[in-house]
XYZ file of C-alpha atoms in Angstrom:
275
model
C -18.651 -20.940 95.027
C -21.082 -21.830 97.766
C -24.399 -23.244 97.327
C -27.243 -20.243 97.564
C -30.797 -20.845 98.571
C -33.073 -20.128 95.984
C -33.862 -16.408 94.758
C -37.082 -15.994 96.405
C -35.765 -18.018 99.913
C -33.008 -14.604 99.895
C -35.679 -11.734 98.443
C -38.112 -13.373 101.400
C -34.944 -13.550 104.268
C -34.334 -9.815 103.583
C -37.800 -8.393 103.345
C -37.157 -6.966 99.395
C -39.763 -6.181 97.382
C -39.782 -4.446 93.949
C -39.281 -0.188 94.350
C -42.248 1.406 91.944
C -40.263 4.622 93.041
C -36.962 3.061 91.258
C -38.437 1.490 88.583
C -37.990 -2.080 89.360
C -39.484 -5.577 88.961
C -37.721 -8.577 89.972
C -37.021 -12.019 87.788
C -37.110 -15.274 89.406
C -36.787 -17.710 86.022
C -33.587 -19.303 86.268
C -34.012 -20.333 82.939
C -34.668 -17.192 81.300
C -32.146 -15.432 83.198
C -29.504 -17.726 81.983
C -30.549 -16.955 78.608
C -30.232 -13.397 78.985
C -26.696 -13.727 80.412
C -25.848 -15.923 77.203
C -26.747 -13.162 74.782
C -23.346 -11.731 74.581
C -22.027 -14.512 74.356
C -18.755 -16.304 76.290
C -19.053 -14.525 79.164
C -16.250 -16.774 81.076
C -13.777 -14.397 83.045
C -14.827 -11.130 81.054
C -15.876 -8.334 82.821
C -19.442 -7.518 83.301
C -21.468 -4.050 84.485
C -24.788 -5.015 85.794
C -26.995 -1.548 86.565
C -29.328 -2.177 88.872
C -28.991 -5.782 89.969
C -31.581 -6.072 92.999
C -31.796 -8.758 95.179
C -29.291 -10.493 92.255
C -31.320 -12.916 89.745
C -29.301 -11.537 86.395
C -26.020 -11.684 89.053
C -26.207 -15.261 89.491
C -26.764 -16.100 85.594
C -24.294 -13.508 84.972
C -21.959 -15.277 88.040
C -22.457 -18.870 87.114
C -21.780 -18.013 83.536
C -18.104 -17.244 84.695
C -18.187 -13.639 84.614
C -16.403 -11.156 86.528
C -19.226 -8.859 87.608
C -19.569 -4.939 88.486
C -22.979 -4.049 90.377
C -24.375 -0.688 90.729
C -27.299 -0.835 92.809
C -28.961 2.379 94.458
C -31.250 0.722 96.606
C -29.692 0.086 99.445
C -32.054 -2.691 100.405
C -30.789 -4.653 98.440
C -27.291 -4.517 99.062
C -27.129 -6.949 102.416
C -28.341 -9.582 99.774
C -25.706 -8.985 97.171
C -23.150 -8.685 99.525
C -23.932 -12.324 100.289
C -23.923 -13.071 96.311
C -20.517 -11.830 96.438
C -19.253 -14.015 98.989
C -20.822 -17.322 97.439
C -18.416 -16.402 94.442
C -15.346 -15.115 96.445
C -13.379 -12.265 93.988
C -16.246 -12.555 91.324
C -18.443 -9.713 92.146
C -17.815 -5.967 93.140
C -20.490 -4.624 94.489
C -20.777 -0.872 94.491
C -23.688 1.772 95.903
C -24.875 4.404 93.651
C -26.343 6.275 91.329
C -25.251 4.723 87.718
C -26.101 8.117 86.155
C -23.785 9.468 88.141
C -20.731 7.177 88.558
C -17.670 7.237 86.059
C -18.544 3.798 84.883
C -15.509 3.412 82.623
C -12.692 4.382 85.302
C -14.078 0.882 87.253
C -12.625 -1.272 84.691
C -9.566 -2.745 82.985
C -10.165 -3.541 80.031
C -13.842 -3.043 78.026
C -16.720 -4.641 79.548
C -20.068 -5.787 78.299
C -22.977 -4.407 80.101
C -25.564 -6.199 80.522
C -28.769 -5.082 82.830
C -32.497 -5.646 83.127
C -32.503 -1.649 83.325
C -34.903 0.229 85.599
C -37.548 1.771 83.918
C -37.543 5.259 84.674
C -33.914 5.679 83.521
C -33.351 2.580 80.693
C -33.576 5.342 77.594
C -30.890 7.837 79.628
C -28.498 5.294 80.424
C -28.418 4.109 76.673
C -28.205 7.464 74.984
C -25.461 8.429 77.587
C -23.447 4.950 76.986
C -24.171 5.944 72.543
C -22.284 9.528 73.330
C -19.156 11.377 73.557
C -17.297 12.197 70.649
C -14.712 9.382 71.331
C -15.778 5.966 69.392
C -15.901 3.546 69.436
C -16.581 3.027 73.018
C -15.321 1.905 76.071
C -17.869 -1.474 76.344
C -17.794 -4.302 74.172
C -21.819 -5.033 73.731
C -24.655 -3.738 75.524
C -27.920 -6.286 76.487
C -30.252 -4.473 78.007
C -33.871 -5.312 79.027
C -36.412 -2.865 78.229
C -40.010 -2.049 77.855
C -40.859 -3.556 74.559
C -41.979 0.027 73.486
C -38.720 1.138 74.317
C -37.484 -1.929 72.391
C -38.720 -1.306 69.246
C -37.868 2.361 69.236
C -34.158 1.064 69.329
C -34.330 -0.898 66.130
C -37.164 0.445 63.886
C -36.194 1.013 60.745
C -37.075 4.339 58.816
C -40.875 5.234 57.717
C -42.013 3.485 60.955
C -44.125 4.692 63.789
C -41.258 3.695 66.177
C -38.714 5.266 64.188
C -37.157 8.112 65.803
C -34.211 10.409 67.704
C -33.504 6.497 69.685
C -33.027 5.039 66.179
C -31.154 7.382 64.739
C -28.625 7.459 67.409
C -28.439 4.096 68.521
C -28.442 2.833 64.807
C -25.368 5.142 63.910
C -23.004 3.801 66.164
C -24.385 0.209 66.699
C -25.735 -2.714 65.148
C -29.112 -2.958 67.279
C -31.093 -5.971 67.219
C -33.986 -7.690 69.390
C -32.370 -10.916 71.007
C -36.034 -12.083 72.835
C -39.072 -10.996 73.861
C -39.838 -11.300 77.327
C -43.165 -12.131 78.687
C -44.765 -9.673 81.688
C -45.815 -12.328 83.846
C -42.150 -13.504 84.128
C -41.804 -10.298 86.568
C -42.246 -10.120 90.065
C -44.783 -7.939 90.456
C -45.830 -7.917 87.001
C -45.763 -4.689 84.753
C -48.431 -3.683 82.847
C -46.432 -3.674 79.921
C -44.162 -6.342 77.501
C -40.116 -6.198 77.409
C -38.074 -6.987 75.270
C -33.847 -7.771 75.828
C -31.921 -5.356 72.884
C -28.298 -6.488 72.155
C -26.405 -3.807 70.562
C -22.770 -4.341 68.789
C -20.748 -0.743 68.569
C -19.549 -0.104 65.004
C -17.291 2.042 62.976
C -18.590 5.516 62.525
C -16.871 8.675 60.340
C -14.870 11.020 62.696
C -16.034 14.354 60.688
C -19.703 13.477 62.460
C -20.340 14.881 65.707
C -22.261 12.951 68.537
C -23.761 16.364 69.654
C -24.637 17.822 66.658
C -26.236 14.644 65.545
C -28.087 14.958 68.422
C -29.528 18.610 68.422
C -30.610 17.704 64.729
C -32.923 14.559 66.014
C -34.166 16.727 68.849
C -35.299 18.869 66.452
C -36.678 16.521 63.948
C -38.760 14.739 66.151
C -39.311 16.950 68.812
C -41.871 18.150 66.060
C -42.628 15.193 64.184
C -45.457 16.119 62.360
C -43.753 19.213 60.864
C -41.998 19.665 57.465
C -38.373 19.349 57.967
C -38.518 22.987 57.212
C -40.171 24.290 59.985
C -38.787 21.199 62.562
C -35.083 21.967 61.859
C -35.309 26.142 61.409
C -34.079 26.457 64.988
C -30.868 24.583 64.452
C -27.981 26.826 62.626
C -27.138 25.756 59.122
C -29.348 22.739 59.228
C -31.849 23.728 56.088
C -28.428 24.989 53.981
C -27.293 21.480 54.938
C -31.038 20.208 53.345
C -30.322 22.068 50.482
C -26.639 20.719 49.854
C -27.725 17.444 50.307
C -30.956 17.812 48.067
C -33.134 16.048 50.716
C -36.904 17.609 50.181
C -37.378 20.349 53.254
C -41.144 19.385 53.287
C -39.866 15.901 54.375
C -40.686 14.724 57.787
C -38.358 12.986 60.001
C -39.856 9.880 59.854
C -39.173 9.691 56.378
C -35.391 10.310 56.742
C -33.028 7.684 56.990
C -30.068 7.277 59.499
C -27.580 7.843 56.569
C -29.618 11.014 55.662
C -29.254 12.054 59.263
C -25.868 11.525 59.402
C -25.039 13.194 56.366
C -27.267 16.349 57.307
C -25.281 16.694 60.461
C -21.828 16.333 59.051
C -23.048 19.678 56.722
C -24.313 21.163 60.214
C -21.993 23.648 62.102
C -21.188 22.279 65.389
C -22.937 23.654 68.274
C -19.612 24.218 69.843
C-alpha cells in the first residue's frame, strides 16, 4: 500500500460532509475503528462487505487489517475518495455504486463474507432483517458487525419480558447468536448524533428446517404490532395461529413480551404457511 493522508486531510480535499438525507455520520478515531474491524476477528485475506463506507474510515481499519473489501456506497460524493482508498491498497478493495437494498449482495462474492458496516441510520433495521431471511440457512455471510443506534442495539439482544424485547429479537435471536461487542460514544461521530450506538456482532446458527422465515415473521408482526393486546386478540388475524396457542398450551391472554423465542418458534412451526 501507499501512505494516505489522514481521514479528515481526504474528507476536507473532497468537500464531504455527513448526508442527514442518507443517514450518515462519519468516524475519525483510528483507534476505535480498528477495534471495530477486530470484532470478527482474523480478518487477514477474508472477504469483507462494507455498506455504506463514506469517505472510508471503517475501509482503512477494515484494509489495514488485511481484508479483502466490498464497498457499497450510494453517495456518490464519496466515491472519488474511495476510489483513491482503493488504489493505496492495489486489488484490496472493490468499490461499487448503489443502493445495498437493492443489489444481489451474495452473487459479488466467492466464498461467504463477513459484513461488517457502521450502517446508515434510516435503513440499519432493513438491511438486518433482510440479511436474517429467506428460507435457505444458514446464510450466505459468516458474521455480521454492525453499528447501530444503541436503541436499535438493544432491541437486537433483549432477552424476553423486556421493554426492548420484540419482532428484532425474535428474529435475529432465532437464527443468530446476537451479542453487544462495545458501546460507542456519540461524540466519537462527525457531526455528532443525538443519540448513543452501539456495534452488535451476530454469529448465524443452526435452526429446524420445518420453521418458516416468513411465517415466523407474520406471527411477530402480529404480536407486537399490538403489543399491549392479549395474544388473543394480537394474533386473530393470522390463520391457525390461536389453534397453534392452544396445541402448544401457551396462555392466549399472554402478551408478546412475555413469550419467549422458543415459544415463538414453536407457535409458528404449528402455523400454516402463508404460502
Amino acid at each position: 500500500m501507499t501512505a494516505l493522508p489522514p481521514l479528515r486531510e481526504t474528507v476536507a480535499r473532497h468537500g464531504l460532509s455527513a448526508s442527514k438525507a442518507l443517514g450518515q455520520n462519519f468516524l475519525f478515531d483510528g483507534q476505535l475503528l480498528a477495534r471495530i474491524a477486530a470484532v470478527p476477528g482474523d480478518l487477514a485475506g477474508q472477504e469483507v462487505l462494507e455498506v455504506g463506507p463514506g469517505p472510508g474510515g471503517l475501509t482503512r481499519a477494515l484494509l489495514a487489517a488485511g481484508a479483502r473489501v466490498t464497498a457499497i456506497e450510494r453517495d456518490r460524493r464519496c466515491i472519488p475518495a474511495l476510489e483513491e482508498l482503493a488504489a493505496a491498497y492495489p486489488g484490496a478493495l472493490r468499490v461499487i455504486e448503489g443502493d445495498a437494498l437493492a443489489i444481489d449482495a451474495p452473487a459479488l462474492f466467492e466464498g461467504k463474507p463477513h459484513i461488517v458496516s457502521n450502517l446508515p441510520y434510516n435503513v440499519g433495521t432493513a438491511l438486518l432483517v433482510g440479511w436474517l431471511s429467506g428460507e435457505a440457512w444458514l446464510p450466505w455471510w459468516q458474521s455480521l458487525t454492525l453499528m447501530f443506534q444503541r436503541e436499535v442495539a438493544d432491541r437486537i439482544v433483549a432477552a424476553v419480558d423486556t421493554p426492548a424485547y420484540g419482532r428484532l429479537a425474535v428474529l435475529a435471536q432465532w437464527r443468530a447468536r446476537a451479542r453487544i461487542a462495545m458501546p460507542v460514544h456519540r461524540s466519537a461521530f462527525t457531526p455528532p448524533p443525538k443519540v448513543m450506538s452501539a456495534v452488535v456482532h451476530l454469529e448465524p446458527v443452526e435452526t429446524p428446517a420445518d420453521v418458516r422465515f416468513d411465517t415466523l415473521e407474520r406471527l411477530t408482526a402480529a404480536a407486537f404490532g399490538q403489543r399491549r393486546k392479549m395474544l388473543r386478540q394480537s394474533l386473530r388475524g393470522v390463520p391457525g395461529a390461536l389453534a397453534a396457542l392452544e396445541s402448544l398450551a401457551i396462555d392466549p391472554t399472554r402478551r408478546a413480551e412475555t413469550v419467549s423465542v422458543a415459544e415463538f418458534v414453536a407457535l409458528a412451526r404449528l402455523t400454516p404457511s402463508p404460502r
